[in-house]
Coordinates of N, CA and C in Angstrom, one line a residue:
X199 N 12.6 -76.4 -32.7 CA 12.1 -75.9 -33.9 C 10.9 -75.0 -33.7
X200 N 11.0 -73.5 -34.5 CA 9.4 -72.9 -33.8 C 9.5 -71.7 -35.5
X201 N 8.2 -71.9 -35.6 CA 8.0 -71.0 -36.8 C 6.6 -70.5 -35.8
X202 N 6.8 -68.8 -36.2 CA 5.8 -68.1 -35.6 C 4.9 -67.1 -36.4
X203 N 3.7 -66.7 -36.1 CA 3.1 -66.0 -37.3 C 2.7 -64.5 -36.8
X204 N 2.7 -63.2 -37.5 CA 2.3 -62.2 -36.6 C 1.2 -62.1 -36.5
X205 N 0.5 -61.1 -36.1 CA -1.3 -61.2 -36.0 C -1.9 -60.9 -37.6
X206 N -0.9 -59.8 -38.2 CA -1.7 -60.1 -39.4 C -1.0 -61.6 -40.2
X207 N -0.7 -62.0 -40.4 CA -0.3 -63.1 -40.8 C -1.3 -64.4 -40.5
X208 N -1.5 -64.4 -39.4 CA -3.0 -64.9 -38.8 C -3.8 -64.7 -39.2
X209 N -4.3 -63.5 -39.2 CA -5.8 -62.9 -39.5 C -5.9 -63.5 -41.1
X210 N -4.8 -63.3 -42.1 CA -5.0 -63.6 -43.6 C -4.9 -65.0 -43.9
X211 N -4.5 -65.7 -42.9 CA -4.6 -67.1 -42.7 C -6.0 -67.7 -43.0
X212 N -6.1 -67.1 -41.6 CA -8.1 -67.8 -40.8 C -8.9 -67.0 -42.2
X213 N -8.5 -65.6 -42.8 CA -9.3 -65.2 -43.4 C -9.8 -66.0 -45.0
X214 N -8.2 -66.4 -45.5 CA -8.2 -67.3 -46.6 C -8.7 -68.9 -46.5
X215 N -8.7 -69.6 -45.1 CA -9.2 -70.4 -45.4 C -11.0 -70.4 -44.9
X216 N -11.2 -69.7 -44.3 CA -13.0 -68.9 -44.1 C -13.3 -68.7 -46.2
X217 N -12.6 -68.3 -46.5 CA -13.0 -68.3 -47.7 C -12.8 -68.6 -48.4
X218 N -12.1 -70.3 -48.4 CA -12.0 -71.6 -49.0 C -13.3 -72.2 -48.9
X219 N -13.6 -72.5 -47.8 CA -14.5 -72.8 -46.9 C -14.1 -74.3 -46.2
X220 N -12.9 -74.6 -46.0 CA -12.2 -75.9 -45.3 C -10.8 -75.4 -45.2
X221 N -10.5 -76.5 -44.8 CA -9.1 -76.4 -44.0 C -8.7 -76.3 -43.0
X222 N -7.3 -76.7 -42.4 CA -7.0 -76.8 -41.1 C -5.8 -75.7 -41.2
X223 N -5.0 -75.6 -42.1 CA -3.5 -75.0 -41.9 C -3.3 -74.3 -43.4
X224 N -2.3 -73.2 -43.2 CA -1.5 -73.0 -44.6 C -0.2 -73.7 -44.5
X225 N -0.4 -74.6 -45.5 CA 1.2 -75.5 -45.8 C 2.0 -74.6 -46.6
X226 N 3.3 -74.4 -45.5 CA 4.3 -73.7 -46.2 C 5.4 -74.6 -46.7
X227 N 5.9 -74.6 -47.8 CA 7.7 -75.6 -48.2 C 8.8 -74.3 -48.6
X228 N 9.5 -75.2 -49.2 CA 10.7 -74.3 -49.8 C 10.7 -75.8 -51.1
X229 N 10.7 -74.7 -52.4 CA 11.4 -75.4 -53.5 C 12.4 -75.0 -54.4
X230 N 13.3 -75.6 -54.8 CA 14.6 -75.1 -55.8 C 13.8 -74.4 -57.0
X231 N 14.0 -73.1 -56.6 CA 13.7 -72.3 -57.9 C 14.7 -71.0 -58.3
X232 N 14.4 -70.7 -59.0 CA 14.9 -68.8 -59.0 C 16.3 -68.8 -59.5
X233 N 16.5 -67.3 -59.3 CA 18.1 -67.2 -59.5 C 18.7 -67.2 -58.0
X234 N 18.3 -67.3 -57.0 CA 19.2 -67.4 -55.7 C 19.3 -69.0 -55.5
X235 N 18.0 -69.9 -55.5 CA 18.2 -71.3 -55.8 C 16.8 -72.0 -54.8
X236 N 16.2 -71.4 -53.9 CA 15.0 -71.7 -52.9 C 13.8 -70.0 -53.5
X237 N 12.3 -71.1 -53.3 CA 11.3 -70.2 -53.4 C 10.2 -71.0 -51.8
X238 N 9.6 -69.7 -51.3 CA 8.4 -70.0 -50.4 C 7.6 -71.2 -51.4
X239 N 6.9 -72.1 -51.1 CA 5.7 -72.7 -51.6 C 4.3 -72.4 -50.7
X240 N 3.1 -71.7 -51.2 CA 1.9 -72.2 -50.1 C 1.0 -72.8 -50.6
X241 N 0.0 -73.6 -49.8 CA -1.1 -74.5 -50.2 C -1.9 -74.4 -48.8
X242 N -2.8 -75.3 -49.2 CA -3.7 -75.5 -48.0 C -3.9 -76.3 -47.4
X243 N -3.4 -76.7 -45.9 CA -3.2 -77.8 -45.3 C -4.7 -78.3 -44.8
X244 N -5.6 -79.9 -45.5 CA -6.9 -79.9 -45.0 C -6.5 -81.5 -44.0
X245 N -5.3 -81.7 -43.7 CA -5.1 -82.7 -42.8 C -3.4 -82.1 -42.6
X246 N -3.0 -83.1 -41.0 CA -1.7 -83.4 -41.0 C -1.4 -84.8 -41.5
X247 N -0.5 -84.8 -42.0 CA 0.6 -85.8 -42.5 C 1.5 -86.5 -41.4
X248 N 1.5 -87.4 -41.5 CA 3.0 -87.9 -40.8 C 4.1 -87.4 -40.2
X249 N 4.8 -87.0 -41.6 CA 5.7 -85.9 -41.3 C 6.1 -84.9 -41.3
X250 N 4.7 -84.1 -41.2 CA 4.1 -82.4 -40.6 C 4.3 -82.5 -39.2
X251 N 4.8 -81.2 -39.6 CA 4.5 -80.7 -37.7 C 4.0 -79.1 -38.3
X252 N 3.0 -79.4 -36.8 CA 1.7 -78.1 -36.5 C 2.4 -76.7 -35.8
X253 N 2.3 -75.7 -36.3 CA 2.4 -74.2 -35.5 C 1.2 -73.8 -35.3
X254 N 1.2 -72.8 -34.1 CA 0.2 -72.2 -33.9 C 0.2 -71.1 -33.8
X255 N -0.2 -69.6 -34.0 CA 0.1 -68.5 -33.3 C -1.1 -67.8 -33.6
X256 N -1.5 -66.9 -32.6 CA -2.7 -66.0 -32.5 C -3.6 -66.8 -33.3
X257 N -4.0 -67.9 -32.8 CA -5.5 -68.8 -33.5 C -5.5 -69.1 -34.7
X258 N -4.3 -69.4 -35.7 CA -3.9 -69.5 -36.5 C -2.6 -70.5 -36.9
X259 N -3.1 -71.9 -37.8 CA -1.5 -72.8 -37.9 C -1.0 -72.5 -38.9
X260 N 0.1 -73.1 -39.4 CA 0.4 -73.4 -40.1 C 1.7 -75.0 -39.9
X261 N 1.6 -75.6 -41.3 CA 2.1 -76.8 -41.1 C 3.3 -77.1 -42.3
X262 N 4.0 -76.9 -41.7 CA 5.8 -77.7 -42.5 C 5.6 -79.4 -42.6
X263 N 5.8 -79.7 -43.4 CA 7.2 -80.7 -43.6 C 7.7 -81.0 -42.9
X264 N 8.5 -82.2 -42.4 CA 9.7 -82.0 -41.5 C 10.8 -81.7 -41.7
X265 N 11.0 -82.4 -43.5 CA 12.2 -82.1 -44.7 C 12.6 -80.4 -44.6
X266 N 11.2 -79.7 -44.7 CA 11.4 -78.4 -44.9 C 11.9 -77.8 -43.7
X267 N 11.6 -78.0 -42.5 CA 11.9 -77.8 -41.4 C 13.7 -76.7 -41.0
X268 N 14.4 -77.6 -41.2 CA 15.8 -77.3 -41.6 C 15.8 -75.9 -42.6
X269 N 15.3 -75.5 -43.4 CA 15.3 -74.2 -44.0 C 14.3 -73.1 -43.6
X270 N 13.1 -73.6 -42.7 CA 12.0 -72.7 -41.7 C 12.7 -72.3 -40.5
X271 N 13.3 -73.3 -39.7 CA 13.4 -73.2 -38.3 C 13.8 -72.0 -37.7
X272 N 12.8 -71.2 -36.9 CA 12.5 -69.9 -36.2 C 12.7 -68.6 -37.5
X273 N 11.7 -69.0 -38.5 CA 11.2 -68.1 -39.2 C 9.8 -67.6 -38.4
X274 N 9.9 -66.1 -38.6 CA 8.5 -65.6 -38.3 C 8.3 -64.9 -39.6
X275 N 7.0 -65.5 -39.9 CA 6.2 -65.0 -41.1 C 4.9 -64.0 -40.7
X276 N 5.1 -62.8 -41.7 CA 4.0 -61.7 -41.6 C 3.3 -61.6 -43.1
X277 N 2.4 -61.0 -42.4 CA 1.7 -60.7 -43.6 C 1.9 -58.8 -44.5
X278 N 2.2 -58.5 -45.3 CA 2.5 -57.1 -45.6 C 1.4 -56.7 -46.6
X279 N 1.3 -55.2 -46.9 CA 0.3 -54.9 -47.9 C 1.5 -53.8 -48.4
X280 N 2.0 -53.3 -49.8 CA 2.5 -52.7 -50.3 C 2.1 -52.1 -51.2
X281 N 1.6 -51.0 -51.2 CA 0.7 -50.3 -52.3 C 0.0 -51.3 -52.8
X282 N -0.6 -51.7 -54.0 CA -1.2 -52.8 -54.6 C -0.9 -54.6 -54.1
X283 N 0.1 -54.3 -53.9 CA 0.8 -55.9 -53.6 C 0.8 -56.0 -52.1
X284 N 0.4 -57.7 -52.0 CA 0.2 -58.0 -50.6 C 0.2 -59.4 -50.4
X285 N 1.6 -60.0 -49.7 CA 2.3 -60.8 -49.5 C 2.5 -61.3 -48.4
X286 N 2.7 -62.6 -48.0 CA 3.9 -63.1 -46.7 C 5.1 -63.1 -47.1
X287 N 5.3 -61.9 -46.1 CA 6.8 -61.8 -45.8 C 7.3 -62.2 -44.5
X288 N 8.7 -63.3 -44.8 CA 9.4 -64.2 -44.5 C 10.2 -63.3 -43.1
X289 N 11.0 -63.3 -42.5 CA 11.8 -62.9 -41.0 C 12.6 -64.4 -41.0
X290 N 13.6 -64.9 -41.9 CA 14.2 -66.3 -41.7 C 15.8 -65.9 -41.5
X291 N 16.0 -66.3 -40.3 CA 17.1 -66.1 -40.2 C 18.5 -67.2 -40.9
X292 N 17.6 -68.6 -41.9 CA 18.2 -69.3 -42.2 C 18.6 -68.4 -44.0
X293 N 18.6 -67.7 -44.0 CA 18.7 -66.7 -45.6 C 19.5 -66.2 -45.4
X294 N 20.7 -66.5 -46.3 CA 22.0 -65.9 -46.8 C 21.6 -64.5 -47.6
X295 N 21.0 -64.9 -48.4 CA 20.8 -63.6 -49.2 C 19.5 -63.6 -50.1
X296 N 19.0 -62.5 -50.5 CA 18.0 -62.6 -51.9 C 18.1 -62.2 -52.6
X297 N 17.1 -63.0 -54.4 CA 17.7 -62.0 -55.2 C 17.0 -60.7 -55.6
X298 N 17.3 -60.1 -56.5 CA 16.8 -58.6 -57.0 C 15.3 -58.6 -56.8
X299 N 14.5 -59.5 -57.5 CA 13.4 -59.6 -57.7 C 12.3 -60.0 -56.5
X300 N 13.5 -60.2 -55.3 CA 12.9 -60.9 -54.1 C 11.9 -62.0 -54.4
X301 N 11.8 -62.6 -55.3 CA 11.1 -63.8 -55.5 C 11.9 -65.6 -55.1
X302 N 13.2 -65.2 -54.9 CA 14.2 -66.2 -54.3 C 15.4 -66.1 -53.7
X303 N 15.5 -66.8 -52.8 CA 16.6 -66.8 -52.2 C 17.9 -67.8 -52.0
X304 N 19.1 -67.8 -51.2 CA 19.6 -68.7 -50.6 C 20.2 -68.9 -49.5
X305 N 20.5 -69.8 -48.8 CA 20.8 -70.4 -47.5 C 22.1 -69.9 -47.1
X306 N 22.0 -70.1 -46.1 CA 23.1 -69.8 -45.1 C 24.1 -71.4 -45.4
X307 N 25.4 -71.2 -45.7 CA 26.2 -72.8 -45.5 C 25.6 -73.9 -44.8
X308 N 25.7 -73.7 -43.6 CA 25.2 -74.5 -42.5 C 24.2 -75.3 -42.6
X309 N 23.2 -74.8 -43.3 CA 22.1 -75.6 -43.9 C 22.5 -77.2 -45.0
X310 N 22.4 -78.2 -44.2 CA 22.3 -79.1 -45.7 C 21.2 -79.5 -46.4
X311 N 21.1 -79.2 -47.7 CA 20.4 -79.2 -48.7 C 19.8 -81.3 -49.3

């Protein structure tokens, strides 16, 4: 299982939680939302959990779930800036499809829910 981050994805990481002023990780999930049926969740990881597991990339973690795991596995997440809007965007190879509004998606079969 390997979730990887690019450098800016890192940098907006370390940068948002420098200006939290704590924390160890951005906690990423997946929850049933939208019209595809899954949405990203983020928060801020100020411990690990049990059943978290730690990534690292360019000086920067981030910490899943294990539950979640199964709908991350060998996602690489970036950071984008889009005229005014400026997001992590996902590279999951577990995504069937998205919808219009790119705010949700869904899975590949293979995946159990």
């Amino acid at each position: 299982m390997a979730i990887t981050l690019t450098e800016s994805a890192a940098r907006q990481i370390q940068k948002q939680l420098e200006k939290r002023g704590k924390g160890l990780a951005l906690r990423i999930g997946v929850k049933k939302v939208g019209c595809s049926g899954f949405a990203y969740t983020f928060d801020y990881a100020d411990e690990v959990r049990a059943n978290d597991q730690l990534f690292e990339s360019h000086d920067a973690q981030v910490v899943i779930d294990a539950g979640n795991l199964p709908f991350l596995d060998g996602s690489c997440i970036d950071f984008v800036r889009e005229g005014l809007n400026a997001t992590f965007k996902f590279d999951n190879p577990n995504v069937d499809n998205t919808c219009g509004c790119g705010e949700s998606f869904s899975l590949k079969e293979s995946i159990e829910i």
